[in-house]
Tab-separated table of C-alpha atoms (C1' of nucleotides) in Angstrom:
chain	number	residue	atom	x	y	z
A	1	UNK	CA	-15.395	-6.546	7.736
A	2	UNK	CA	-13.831	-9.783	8.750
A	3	UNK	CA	-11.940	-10.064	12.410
A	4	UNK	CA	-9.991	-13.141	11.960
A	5	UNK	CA	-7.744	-14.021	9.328
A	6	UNK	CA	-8.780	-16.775	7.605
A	7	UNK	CA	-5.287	-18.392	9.070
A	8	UNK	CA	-6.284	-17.880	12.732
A	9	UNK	CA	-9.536	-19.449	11.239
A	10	UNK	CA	-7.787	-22.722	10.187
A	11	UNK	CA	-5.875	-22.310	13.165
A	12	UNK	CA	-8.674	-22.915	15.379
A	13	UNK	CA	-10.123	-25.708	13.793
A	14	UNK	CA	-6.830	-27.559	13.986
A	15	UNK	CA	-6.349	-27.322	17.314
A	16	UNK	CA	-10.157	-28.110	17.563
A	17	UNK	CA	-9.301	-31.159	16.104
A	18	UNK	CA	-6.614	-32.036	18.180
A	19	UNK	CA	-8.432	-31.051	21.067
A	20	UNK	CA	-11.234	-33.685	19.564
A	21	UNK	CA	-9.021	-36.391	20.861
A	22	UNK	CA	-6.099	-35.682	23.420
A	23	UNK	CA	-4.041	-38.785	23.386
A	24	UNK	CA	-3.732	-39.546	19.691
A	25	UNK	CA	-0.412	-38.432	17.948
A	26	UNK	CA	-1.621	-37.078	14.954
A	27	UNK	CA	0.630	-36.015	12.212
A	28	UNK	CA	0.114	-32.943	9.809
A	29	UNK	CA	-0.968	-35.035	6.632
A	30	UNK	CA	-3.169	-36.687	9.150
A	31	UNK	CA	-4.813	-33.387	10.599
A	32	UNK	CA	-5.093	-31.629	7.267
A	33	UNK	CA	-6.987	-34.856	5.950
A	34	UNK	CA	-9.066	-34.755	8.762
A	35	UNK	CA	-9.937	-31.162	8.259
A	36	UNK	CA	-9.684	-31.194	4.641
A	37	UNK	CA	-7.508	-28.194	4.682
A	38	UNK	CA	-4.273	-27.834	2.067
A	39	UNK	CA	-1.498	-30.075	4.051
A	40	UNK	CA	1.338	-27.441	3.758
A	41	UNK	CA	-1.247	-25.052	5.531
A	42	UNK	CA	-1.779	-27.284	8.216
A	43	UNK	CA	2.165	-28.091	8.668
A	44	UNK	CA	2.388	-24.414	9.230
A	45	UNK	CA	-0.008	-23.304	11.461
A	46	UNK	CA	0.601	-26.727	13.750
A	47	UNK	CA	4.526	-25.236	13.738
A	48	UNK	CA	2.757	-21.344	15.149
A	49	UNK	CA	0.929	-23.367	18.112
A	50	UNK	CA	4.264	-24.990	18.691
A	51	UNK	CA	6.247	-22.191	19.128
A	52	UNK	CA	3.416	-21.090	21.356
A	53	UNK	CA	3.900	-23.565	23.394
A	54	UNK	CA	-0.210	-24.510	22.463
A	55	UNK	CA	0.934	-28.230	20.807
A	56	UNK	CA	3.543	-30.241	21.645
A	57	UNK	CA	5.199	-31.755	18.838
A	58	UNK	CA	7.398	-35.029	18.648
A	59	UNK	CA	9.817	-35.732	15.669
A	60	UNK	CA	10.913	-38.512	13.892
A	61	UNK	CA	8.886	-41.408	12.027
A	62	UNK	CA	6.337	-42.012	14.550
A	63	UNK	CA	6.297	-38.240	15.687
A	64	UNK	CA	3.371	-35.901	15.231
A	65	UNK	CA	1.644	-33.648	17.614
A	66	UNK	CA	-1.040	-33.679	20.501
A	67	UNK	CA	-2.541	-30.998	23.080
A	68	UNK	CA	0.083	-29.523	25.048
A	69	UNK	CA	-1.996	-28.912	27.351
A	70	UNK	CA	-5.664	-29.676	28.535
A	71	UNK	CA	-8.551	-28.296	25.922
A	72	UNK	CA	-10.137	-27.175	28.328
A	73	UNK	CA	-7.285	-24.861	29.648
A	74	UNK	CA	-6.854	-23.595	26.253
A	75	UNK	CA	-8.584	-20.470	25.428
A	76	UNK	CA	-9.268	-19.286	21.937
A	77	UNK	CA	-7.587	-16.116	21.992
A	78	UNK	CA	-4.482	-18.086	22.597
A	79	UNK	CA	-4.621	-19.662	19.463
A	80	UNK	CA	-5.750	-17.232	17.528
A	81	UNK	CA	-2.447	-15.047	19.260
A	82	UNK	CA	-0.274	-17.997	18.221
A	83	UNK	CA	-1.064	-17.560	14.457
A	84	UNK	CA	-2.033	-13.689	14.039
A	85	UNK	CA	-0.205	-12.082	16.515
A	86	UNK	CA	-1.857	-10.395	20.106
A	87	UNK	CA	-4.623	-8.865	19.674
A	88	UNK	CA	-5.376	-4.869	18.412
A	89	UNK	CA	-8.147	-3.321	17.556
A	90	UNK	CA	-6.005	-0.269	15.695
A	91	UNK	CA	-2.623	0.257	14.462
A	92	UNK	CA	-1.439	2.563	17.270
A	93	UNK	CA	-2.272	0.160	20.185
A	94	UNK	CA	-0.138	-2.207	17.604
A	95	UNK	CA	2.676	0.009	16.742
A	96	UNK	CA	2.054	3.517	19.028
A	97	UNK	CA	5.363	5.115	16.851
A	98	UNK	CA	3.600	5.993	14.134
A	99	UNK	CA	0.277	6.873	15.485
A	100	UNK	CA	2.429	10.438	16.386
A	101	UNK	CA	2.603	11.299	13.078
A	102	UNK	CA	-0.664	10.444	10.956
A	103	UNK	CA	-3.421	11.157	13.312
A	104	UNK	CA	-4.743	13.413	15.960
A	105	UNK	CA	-6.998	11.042	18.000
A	106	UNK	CA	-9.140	11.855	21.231
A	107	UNK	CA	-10.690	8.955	20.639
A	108	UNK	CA	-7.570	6.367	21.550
A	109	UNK	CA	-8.514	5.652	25.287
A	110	UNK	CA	-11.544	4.290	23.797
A	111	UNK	CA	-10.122	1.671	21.583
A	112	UNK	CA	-8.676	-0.100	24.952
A	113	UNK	CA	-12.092	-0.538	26.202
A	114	UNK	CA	-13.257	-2.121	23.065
A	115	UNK	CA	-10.236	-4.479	22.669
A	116	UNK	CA	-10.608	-5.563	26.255
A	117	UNK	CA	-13.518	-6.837	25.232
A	118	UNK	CA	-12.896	-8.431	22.243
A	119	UNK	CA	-10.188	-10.278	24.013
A	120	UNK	CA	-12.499	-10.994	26.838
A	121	UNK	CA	-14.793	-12.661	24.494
A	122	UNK	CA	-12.382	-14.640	22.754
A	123	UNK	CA	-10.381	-15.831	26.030
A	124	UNK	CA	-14.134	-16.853	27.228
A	125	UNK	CA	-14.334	-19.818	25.330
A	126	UNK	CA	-12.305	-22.643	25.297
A	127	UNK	CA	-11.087	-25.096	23.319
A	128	UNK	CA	-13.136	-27.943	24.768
A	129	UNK	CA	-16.295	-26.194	24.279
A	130	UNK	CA	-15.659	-26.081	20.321
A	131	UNK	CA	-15.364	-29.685	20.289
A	132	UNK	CA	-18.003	-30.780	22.732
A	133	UNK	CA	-21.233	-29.726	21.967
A	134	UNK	CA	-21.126	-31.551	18.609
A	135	UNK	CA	-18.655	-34.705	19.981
A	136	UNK	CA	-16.070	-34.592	17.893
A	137	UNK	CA	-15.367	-38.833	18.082
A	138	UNK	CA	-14.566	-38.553	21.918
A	139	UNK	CA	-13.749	-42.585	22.978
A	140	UNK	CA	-11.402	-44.097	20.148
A	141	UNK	CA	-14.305	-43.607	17.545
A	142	UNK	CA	-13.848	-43.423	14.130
A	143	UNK	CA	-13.425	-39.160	12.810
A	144	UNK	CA	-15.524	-36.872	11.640
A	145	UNK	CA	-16.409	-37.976	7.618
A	146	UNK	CA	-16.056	-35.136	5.036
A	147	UNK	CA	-19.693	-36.170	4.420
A	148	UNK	CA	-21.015	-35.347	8.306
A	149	UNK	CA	-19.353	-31.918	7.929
A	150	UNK	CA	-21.366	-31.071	5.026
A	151	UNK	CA	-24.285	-31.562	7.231
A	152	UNK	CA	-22.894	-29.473	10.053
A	153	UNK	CA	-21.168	-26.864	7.834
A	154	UNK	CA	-24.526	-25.355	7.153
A	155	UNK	CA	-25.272	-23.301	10.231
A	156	UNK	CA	-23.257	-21.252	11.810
A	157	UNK	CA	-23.520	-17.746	11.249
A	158	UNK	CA	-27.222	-16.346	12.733
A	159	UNK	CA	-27.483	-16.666	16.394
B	1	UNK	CA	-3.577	-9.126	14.641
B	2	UNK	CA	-5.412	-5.908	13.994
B	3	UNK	CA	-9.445	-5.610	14.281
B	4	UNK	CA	-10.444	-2.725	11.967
B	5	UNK	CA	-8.974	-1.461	9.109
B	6	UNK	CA	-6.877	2.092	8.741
B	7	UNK	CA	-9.947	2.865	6.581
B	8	UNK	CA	-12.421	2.298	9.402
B	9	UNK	CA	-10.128	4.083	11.919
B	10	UNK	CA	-10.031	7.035	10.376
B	11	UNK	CA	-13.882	6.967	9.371
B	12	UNK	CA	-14.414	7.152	13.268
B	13	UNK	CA	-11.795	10.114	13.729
B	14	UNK	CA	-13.713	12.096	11.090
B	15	UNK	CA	-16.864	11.362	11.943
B	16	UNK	CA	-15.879	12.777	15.537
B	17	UNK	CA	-14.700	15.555	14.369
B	18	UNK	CA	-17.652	16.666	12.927
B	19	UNK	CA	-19.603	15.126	16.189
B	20	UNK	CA	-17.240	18.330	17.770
B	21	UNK	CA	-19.530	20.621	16.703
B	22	UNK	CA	-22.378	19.582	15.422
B	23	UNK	CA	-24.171	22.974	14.430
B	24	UNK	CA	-20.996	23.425	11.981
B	25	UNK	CA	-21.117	22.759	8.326
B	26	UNK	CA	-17.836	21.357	7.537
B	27	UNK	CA	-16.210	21.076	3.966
B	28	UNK	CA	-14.354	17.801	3.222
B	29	UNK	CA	-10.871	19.434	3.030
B	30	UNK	CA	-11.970	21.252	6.376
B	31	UNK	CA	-12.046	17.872	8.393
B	32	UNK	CA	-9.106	17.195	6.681
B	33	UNK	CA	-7.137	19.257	7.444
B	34	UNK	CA	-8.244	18.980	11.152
B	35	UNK	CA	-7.822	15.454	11.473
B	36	UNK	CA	-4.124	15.637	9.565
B	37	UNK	CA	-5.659	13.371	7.063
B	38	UNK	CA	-5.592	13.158	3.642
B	39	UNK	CA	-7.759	14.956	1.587
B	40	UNK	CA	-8.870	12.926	-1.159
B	41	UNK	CA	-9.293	10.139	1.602
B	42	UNK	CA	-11.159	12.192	3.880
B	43	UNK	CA	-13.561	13.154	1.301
B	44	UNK	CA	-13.629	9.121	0.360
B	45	UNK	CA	-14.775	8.371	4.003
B	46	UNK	CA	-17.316	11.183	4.117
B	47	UNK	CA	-19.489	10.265	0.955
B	48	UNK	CA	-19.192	6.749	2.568
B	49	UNK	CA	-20.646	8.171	5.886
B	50	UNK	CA	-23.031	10.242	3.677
B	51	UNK	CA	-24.178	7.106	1.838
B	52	UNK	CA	-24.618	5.343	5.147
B	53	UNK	CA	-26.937	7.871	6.106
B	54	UNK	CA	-25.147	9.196	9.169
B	55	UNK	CA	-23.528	12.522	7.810
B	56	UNK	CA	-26.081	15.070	5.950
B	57	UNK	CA	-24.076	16.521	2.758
B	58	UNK	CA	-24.995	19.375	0.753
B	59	UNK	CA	-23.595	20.347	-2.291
B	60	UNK	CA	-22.442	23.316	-4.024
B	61	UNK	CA	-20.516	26.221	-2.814
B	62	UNK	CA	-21.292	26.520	0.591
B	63	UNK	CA	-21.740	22.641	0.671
B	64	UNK	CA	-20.242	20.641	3.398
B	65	UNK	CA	-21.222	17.705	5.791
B	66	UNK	CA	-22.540	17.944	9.304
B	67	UNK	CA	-24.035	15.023	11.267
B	68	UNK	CA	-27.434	13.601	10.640
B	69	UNK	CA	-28.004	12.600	13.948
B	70	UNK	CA	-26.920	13.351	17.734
B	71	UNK	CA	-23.493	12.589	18.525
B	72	UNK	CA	-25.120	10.324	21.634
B	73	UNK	CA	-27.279	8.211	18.962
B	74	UNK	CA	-24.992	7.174	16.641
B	75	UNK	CA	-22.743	3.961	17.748
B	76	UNK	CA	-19.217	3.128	16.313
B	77	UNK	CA	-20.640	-0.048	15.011
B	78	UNK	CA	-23.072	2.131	12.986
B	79	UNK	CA	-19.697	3.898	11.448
B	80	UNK	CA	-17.369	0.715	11.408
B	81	UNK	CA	-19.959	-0.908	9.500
B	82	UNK	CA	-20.424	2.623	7.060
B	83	UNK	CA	-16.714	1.866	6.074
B	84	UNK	CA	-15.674	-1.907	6.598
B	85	UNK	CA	-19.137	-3.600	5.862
B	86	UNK	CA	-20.512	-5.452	8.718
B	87	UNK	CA	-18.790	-7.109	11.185
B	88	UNK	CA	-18.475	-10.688	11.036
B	89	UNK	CA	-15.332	-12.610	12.658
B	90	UNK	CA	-15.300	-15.252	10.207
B	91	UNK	CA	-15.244	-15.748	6.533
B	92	UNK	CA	-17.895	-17.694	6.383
B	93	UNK	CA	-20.451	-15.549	8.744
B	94	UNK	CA	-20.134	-13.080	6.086
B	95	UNK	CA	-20.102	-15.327	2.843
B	96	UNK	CA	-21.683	-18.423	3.620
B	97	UNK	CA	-21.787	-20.810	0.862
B	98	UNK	CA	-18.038	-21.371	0.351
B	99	UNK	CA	-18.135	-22.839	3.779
B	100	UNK	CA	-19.740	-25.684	2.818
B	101	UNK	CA	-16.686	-26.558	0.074
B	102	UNK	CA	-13.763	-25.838	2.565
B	103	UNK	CA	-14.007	-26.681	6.265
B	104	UNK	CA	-15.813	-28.778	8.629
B	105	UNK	CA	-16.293	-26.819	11.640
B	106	UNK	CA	-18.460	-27.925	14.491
B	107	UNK	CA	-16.247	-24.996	15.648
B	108	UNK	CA	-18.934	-22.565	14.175
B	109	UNK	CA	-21.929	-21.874	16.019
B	110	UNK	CA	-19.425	-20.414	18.385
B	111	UNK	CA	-18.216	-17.780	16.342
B	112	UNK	CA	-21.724	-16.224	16.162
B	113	UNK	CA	-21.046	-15.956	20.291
B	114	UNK	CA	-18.215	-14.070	20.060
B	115	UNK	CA	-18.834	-11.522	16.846
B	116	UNK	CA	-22.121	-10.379	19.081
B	117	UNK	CA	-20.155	-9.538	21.945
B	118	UNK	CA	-17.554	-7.499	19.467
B	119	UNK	CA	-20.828	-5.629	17.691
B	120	UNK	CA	-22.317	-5.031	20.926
B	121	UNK	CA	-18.418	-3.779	22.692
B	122	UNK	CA	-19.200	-1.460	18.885
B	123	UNK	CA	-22.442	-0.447	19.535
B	124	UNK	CA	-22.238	0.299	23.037
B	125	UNK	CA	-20.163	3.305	22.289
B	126	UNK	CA	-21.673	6.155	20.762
B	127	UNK	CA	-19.431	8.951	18.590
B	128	UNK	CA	-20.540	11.328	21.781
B	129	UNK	CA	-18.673	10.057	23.722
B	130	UNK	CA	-15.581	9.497	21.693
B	131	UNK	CA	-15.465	13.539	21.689
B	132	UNK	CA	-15.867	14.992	25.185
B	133	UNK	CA	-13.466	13.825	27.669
B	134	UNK	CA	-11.083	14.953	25.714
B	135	UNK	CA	-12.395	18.314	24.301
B	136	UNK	CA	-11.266	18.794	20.800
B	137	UNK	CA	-8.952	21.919	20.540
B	138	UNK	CA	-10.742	23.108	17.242
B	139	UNK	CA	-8.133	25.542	15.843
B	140	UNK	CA	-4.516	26.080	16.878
B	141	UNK	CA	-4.234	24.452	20.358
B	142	UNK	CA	-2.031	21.275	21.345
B	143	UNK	CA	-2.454	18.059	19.857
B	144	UNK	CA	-2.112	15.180	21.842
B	145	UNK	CA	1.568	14.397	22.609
B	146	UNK	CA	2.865	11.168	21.878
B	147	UNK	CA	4.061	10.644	25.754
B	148	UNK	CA	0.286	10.261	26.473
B	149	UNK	CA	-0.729	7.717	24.155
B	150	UNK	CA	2.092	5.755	24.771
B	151	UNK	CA	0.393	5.102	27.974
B	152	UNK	CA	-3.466	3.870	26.913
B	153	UNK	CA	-2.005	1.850	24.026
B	154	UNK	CA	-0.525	-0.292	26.063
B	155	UNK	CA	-3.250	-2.300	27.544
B	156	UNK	CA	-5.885	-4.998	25.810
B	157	UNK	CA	-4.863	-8.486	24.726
B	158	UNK	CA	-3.876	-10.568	27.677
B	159	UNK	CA	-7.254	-12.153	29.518
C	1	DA	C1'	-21.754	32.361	-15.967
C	2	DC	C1'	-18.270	31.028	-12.859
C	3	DA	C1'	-16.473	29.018	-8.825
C	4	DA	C1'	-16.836	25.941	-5.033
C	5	DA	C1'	-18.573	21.834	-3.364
C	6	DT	C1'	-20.173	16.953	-3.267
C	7	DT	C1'	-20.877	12.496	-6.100
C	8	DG	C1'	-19.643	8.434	-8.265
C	9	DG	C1'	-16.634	5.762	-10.345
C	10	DA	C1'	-12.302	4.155	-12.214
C	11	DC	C1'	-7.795	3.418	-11.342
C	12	DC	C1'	-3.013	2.257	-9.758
C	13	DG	C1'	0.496	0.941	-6.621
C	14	DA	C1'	1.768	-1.363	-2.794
C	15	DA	C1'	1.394	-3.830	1.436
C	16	DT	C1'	-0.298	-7.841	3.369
C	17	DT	C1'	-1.733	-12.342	3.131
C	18	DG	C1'	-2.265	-17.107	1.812
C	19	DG	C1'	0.136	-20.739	0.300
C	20	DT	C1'	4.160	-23.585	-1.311
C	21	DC	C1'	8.691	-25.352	-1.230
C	22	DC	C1'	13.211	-26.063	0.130
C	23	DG	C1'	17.149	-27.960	2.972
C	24	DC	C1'	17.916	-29.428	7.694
C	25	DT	C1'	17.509	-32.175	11.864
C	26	DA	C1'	15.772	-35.867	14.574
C	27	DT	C1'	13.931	-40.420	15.487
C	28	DA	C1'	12.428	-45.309	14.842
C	29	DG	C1'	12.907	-49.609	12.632
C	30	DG	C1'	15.153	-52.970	9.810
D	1	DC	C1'	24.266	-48.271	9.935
D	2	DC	C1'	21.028	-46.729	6.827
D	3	DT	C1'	16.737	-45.358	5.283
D	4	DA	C1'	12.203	-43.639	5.652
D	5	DT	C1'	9.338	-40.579	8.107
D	6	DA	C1'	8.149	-36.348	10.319
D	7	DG	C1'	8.873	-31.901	12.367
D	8	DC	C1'	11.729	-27.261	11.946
D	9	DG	C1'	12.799	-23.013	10.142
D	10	DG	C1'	13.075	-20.409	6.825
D	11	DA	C1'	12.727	-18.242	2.131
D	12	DC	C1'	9.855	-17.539	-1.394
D	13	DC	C1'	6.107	-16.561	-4.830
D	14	DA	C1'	1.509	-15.281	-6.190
D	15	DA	C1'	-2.567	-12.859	-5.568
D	16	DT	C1'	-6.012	-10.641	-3.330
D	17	DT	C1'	-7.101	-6.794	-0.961
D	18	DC	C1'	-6.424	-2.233	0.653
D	19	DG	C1'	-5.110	2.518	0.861
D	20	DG	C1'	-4.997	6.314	-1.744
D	21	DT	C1'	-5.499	9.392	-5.893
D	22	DC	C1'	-7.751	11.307	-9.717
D	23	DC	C1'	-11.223	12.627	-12.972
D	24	DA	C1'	-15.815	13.809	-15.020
D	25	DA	C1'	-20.356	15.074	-13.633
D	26	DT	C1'	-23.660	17.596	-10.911
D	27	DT	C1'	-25.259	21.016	-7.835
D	28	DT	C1'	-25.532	25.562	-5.843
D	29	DG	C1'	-24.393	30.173	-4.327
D	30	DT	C1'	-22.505	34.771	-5.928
DNA sequence: ACAAATTGGACCGAATTGGTCCGCTATAGG
DNA sequence: CCTATAGCGGACCAATTCGGTCCAATTTGT
């Protein structure tokens, strides 16, 4: 089983990238080139942290979008929120009308427990932590290169 | 955003309705018809639980299923994972190699982070517990109103 | 031998998701 | 003033996945 969608996926490495340099305006082509993700893809999941307030967007020819606010005051499971919607571990703590019908559950109380704490674990970490530990391009340095992320692509997964 | 499927939902309700009485040799259309699920999916779930190695099935007449284990030594990650596969919050801590093609993600070795605090939120609770504070009702008694869940579904998401 | 069960697999229909595209608005520069 | 650029807000399509059902086979008790 898979927790995040692969959009709240995407999501977070956009705003990863964005967080990998605060001041820069970048545009949509300019972040999906940079994370080698489809453009249109990128367009709309910068629009979802927008409307969450997450990015702040300017319009016009020299628009684009930055950090709204700082990375490290950004927590994951704000983004991820932004682009898949708050947080459930079941349907009923989702939509509780229709849990009435289907199921006879003793075990609901439980669920809250466990959400807490996947919630917990994703508002732990911010967004400056995903960029830091492998420095993104932090003082007007050139991007990451499709070539480094090969590299860096291959962990990951094992603790 | 939802965590686990209806599939894996309901694979915990059954399994803790046979972890209601564990001496009891329960037919598939039996737990079905106490957990106001389907049949045919009921009986889906158990062989998946049976396959898993956490339910005991026997066959013929006065087959049924019954719990392999004690209630207190069987986790919901151990069922969860019986249903959905394991847990892993990204695509790519499940299937690795299309990583590589796809992203760059310093982003990553976080992940790993948080999908061990979600299997270990999993683990932590065993199918015992999902059962007693709330005392079955085997035949004919109440269900659980709706009134009352409305109340524990509400919590979770914000940090 | 028959009936009641599980087993394993195939199978379909539908809901959700990922992804694209459109027309619109706004801004900067010539 | 006009044009090019870039975000905005949808609608929209395609496809994968998921939930659910069904069937043939096997096993076992009466």
């Amino acid at each position: 089983m898979i927790i995040l969608s692969r959009l709240a996926d995407y999501g977070v490495i956009v705003a990863t990238c964005l967080a990998a340099d605060r001041e820069r305006q970048a545009t949509a082509s300019a972040v999906a080139a940079a994370t080698q993700l489809p453009r249109a893809t990128v367009a709309k999941l910068l629009k979802a942290l927008a409307r969450a307030g997450l990015v702040s967007s300017t319009r016009g020819v020299a628009g684009g979008y930055r950090l709204a606010r700082d990375p490290a005051a950004i927590s994951l499971s704000e983004v991820v929120a932004a682009i898949d919607g708050n947080i459930g571990l079941t349907q009923c703590s989702v939509h509780v009308e229709d849990c009435a019908r289907t199921n006879y559950c003793p075990t609901r109380p439980h669920w809250a427990a466990i959400n807490n704490a996947v919630a917990k674990a994703l508002a732990a970490i911010a967004l400056e932590e995903m960029v830091t530990p492998y420095t993104f391009a932090p003082p007007g340095k050139g991007r990451f290169t499709p070539a480094r992320r090969e590299k860096i692509a291959e962990p990951g997964v094992t603790p």
